[in-house]
């Protein structure tokens, strides 16, 4: 059986996409927005917890771009909501 594979580009996914997708399965827009806001608000704490859990000597050349990307995307999403 052939399956269509769809690749999404994370930086092109807008908060509205999450809201519409949630709505298509019966989740109300207000609930989705609240969940997105909670996720966005938690980013800095989650990054801090993750940093604390990294082993000594973990390369910042690996973790830094990931954390910076999360912070950038969460700031962008906050402006979009």
mmCIF file with all atom_site columns, C-alpha atoms in Angstrom:
data_model
loop_
_atom_site.group_PDB
_atom_site.id
_atom_site.type_symbol
_atom_site.label_atom_id
_atom_site.label_alt_id
_atom_site.label_comp_id
_atom_site.label_asym_id
_atom_site.label_entity_id
_atom_site.label_seq_id
_atom_site.pdbx_PDB_ins_code
_atom_site.Cartn_x
_atom_site.Cartn_y
_atom_site.Cartn_z
_atom_site.occupancy
_atom_site.B_iso_or_equiv
_atom_site.pdbx_formal_charge
_atom_site.auth_seq_id
_atom_site.auth_comp_id
_atom_site.auth_asym_id
_atom_site.auth_atom_id
_atom_site.pdbx_PDB_model_num
ATOM 1  C CA . UNK A 1 1  ? 0.000   0.000  0.000  1.00 0.00 ? 1  UNK A CA 1
ATOM 2  C CA . UNK A 1 2  ? 1.407   3.373  -0.970 1.00 0.00 ? 2  UNK A CA 1
ATOM 3  C CA . UNK A 1 3  ? 1.368   6.167  1.563  1.00 0.00 ? 3  UNK A CA 1
ATOM 4  C CA . UNK A 1 4  ? 1.777   9.847  0.990  1.00 0.00 ? 4  UNK A CA 1
ATOM 5  C CA . UNK A 1 5  ? 4.507   11.283 3.185  1.00 0.00 ? 5  UNK A CA 1
ATOM 6  C CA . UNK A 1 6  ? 4.091   14.912 4.131  1.00 0.00 ? 6  UNK A CA 1
ATOM 7  C CA . UNK A 1 7  ? 7.031   16.895 5.413  1.00 0.00 ? 7  UNK A CA 1
ATOM 8  C CA . UNK A 1 8  ? 6.308   19.994 7.458  1.00 0.00 ? 8  UNK A CA 1
ATOM 9  C CA . UNK A 1 9  ? 8.746   22.842 7.910  1.00 0.00 ? 9  UNK A CA 1
ATOM 10 C CA . UNK A 1 10 ? 8.568   23.818 11.565 1.00 0.00 ? 10 UNK A CA 1
ATOM 11 C CA . UNK A 1 11 ? 9.347   27.458 10.927 1.00 0.00 ? 11 UNK A CA 1
ATOM 12 C CA . UNK A 1 12 ? 6.376   27.694 8.575  1.00 0.00 ? 12 UNK A CA 1
ATOM 13 C CA . UNK A 1 13 ? 3.844   26.290 11.052 1.00 0.00 ? 13 UNK A CA 1
ATOM 14 C CA . UNK A 1 14 ? 1.761   29.114 12.498 1.00 0.00 ? 14 UNK A CA 1
ATOM 15 C CA . UNK A 1 15 ? -0.226  29.080 15.747 1.00 0.00 ? 15 UNK A CA 1
ATOM 16 C CA . UNK A 1 16 ? -3.350  29.236 13.579 1.00 0.00 ? 16 UNK A CA 1
ATOM 17 C CA . UNK A 1 17 ? -2.423  25.842 12.124 1.00 0.00 ? 17 UNK A CA 1
ATOM 18 C CA . UNK A 1 18 ? -2.465  24.341 15.625 1.00 0.00 ? 18 UNK A CA 1
ATOM 19 C CA . UNK A 1 19 ? -5.789  26.031 16.369 1.00 0.00 ? 19 UNK A CA 1
ATOM 20 C CA . UNK A 1 20 ? -7.412  24.750 13.158 1.00 0.00 ? 20 UNK A CA 1
ATOM 21 C CA . UNK A 1 21 ? -6.024  21.251 13.616 1.00 0.00 ? 21 UNK A CA 1
ATOM 22 C CA . UNK A 1 22 ? -7.298  21.108 17.197 1.00 0.00 ? 22 UNK A CA 1
ATOM 23 C CA . UNK A 1 23 ? -10.663 22.435 16.055 1.00 0.00 ? 23 UNK A CA 1
ATOM 24 C CA . UNK A 1 24 ? -10.899 19.687 13.455 1.00 0.00 ? 24 UNK A CA 1
ATOM 25 C CA . UNK A 1 25 ? -10.901 17.121 16.276 1.00 0.00 ? 25 UNK A CA 1
ATOM 26 C CA . UNK A 1 26 ? -13.320 19.049 18.458 1.00 0.00 ? 26 UNK A CA 1
ATOM 27 C CA . UNK A 1 27 ? -10.989 21.038 20.718 1.00 0.00 ? 27 UNK A CA 1
ATOM 28 C CA . UNK A 1 28 ? -12.323 24.550 21.226 1.00 0.00 ? 28 UNK A CA 1
ATOM 29 C CA . UNK A 1 29 ? -10.169 27.474 20.071 1.00 0.00 ? 29 UNK A CA 1
ATOM 30 C CA . UNK A 1 30 ? -9.975  28.997 23.568 1.00 0.00 ? 30 UNK A CA 1
ATOM 31 C CA . UNK A 1 31 ? -8.622  25.731 24.990 1.00 0.00 ? 31 UNK A CA 1
ATOM 32 C CA . UNK A 1 32 ? -6.027  25.463 22.233 1.00 0.00 ? 32 UNK A CA 1
ATOM 33 C CA . UNK A 1 33 ? -4.890  29.068 22.728 1.00 0.00 ? 33 UNK A CA 1
ATOM 34 C CA . UNK A 1 34 ? -4.573  28.501 26.465 1.00 0.00 ? 34 UNK A CA 1
ATOM 35 C CA . UNK A 1 35 ? -2.488  25.367 25.887 1.00 0.00 ? 35 UNK A CA 1
ATOM 36 C CA . UNK A 1 36 ? -0.240  27.195 23.426 1.00 0.00 ? 36 UNK A CA 1
ATOM 37 C CA . UNK A 1 37 ? 0.204   30.074 25.858 1.00 0.00 ? 37 UNK A CA 1
ATOM 38 C CA . UNK A 1 38 ? 1.133   27.608 28.622 1.00 0.00 ? 38 UNK A CA 1
ATOM 39 C CA . UNK A 1 39 ? 3.708   25.962 26.365 1.00 0.00 ? 39 UNK A CA 1
ATOM 40 C CA . UNK A 1 40 ? 5.192   29.297 25.363 1.00 0.00 ? 40 UNK A CA 1
ATOM 41 C CA . UNK A 1 41 ? 5.351   30.492 28.974 1.00 0.00 ? 41 UNK A CA 1
ATOM 42 C CA . UNK A 1 42 ? 7.105   27.284 30.070 1.00 0.00 ? 42 UNK A CA 1
ATOM 43 C CA . UNK A 1 43 ? 9.935   27.448 27.512 1.00 0.00 ? 43 UNK A CA 1
ATOM 44 C CA . UNK A 1 44 ? 12.459  29.335 29.655 1.00 0.00 ? 44 UNK A CA 1
ATOM 45 C CA . UNK A 1 45 ? 11.862  27.093 32.694 1.00 0.00 ? 45 UNK A CA 1
ATOM 46 C CA . UNK A 1 46 ? 12.116  23.962 30.575 1.00 0.00 ? 46 UNK A CA 1
ATOM 47 C CA . UNK A 1 47 ? 15.364  25.166 29.026 1.00 0.00 ? 47 UNK A CA 1
ATOM 48 C CA . UNK A 1 48 ? 16.732  25.865 32.514 1.00 0.00 ? 48 UNK A CA 1
ATOM 49 C CA . UNK A 1 49 ? 15.734  22.404 33.740 1.00 0.00 ? 49 UNK A CA 1
ATOM 50 C CA . UNK A 1 50 ? 17.253  20.807 30.675 1.00 0.00 ? 50 UNK A CA 1
ATOM 51 C CA . UNK A 1 51 ? 20.524  22.699 31.100 1.00 0.00 ? 51 UNK A CA 1
ATOM 52 C CA . UNK A 1 52 ? 20.649  21.582 34.736 1.00 0.00 ? 52 UNK A CA 1
ATOM 53 C CA . UNK A 1 53 ? 20.212  17.973 33.626 1.00 0.00 ? 53 UNK A CA 1
ATOM 54 C CA . UNK A 1 54 ? 22.885  17.986 30.950 1.00 0.00 ? 54 UNK A CA 1
ATOM 55 C CA . UNK A 1 55 ? 26.059  16.089 31.772 1.00 0.00 ? 55 UNK A CA 1
ATOM 56 C CA . UNK A 1 56 ? 29.171  18.072 32.648 1.00 0.00 ? 56 UNK A CA 1
ATOM 57 C CA . UNK A 1 57 ? 31.029  19.083 29.549 1.00 0.00 ? 57 UNK A CA 1
ATOM 58 C CA . UNK A 1 58 ? 28.030  18.794 27.243 1.00 0.00 ? 58 UNK A CA 1
ATOM 59 C CA . UNK A 1 59 ? 28.972  20.903 24.237 1.00 0.00 ? 59 UNK A CA 1
ATOM 60 C CA . UNK A 1 60 ? 27.245  24.262 24.120 1.00 0.00 ? 60 UNK A CA 1
ATOM 61 C CA . UNK A 1 61 ? 27.779  24.128 20.370 1.00 0.00 ? 61 UNK A CA 1
ATOM 62 C CA . UNK A 1 62 ? 25.041  21.483 20.378 1.00 0.00 ? 62 UNK A CA 1
ATOM 63 C CA . UNK A 1 63 ? 22.710  22.749 23.095 1.00 0.00 ? 63 UNK A CA 1
ATOM 64 C CA . UNK A 1 64 ? 23.067  26.485 22.419 1.00 0.00 ? 64 UNK A CA 1
ATOM 65 C CA . UNK A 1 65 ? 21.502  26.582 18.944 1.00 0.00 ? 65 UNK A CA 1
ATOM 66 C CA . UNK A 1 66 ? 18.657  24.330 20.096 1.00 0.00 ? 66 UNK A CA 1
ATOM 67 C CA . UNK A 1 67 ? 17.839  26.521 23.092 1.00 0.00 ? 67 UNK A CA 1
ATOM 68 C CA . UNK A 1 68 ? 18.207  29.712 21.072 1.00 0.00 ? 68 UNK A CA 1
ATOM 69 C CA . UNK A 1 69 ? 15.862  28.297 18.442 1.00 0.00 ? 69 UNK A CA 1
ATOM 70 C CA . UNK A 1 70 ? 13.278  27.408 21.089 1.00 0.00 ? 70 UNK A CA 1
ATOM 71 C CA . UNK A 1 71 ? 13.467  30.882 22.616 1.00 0.00 ? 71 UNK A CA 1
ATOM 72 C CA . UNK A 1 72 ? 13.217  32.567 19.231 1.00 0.00 ? 72 UNK A CA 1
ATOM 73 C CA . UNK A 1 73 ? 10.275  30.433 18.147 1.00 0.00 ? 73 UNK A CA 1
ATOM 74 C CA . UNK A 1 74 ? 8.432   30.897 21.451 1.00 0.00 ? 74 UNK A CA 1
ATOM 75 C CA . UNK A 1 75 ? 8.890   34.702 21.292 1.00 0.00 ? 75 UNK A CA 1
ATOM 76 C CA . UNK A 1 76 ? 7.611   34.653 17.716 1.00 0.00 ? 76 UNK A CA 1
ATOM 77 C CA . UNK A 1 77 ? 4.621   32.464 18.662 1.00 0.00 ? 77 UNK A CA 1
ATOM 78 C CA . UNK A 1 78 ? 3.801   34.774 21.589 1.00 0.00 ? 78 UNK A CA 1
ATOM 79 C CA . UNK A 1 79 ? 3.540   37.694 19.168 1.00 0.00 ? 79 UNK A CA 1
ATOM 80 C CA . UNK A 1 80 ? 1.357   35.644 16.807 1.00 0.00 ? 80 UNK A CA 1
ATOM 81 C CA . UNK A 1 81 ? -1.251  34.647 19.416 1.00 0.00 ? 81 UNK A CA 1
#
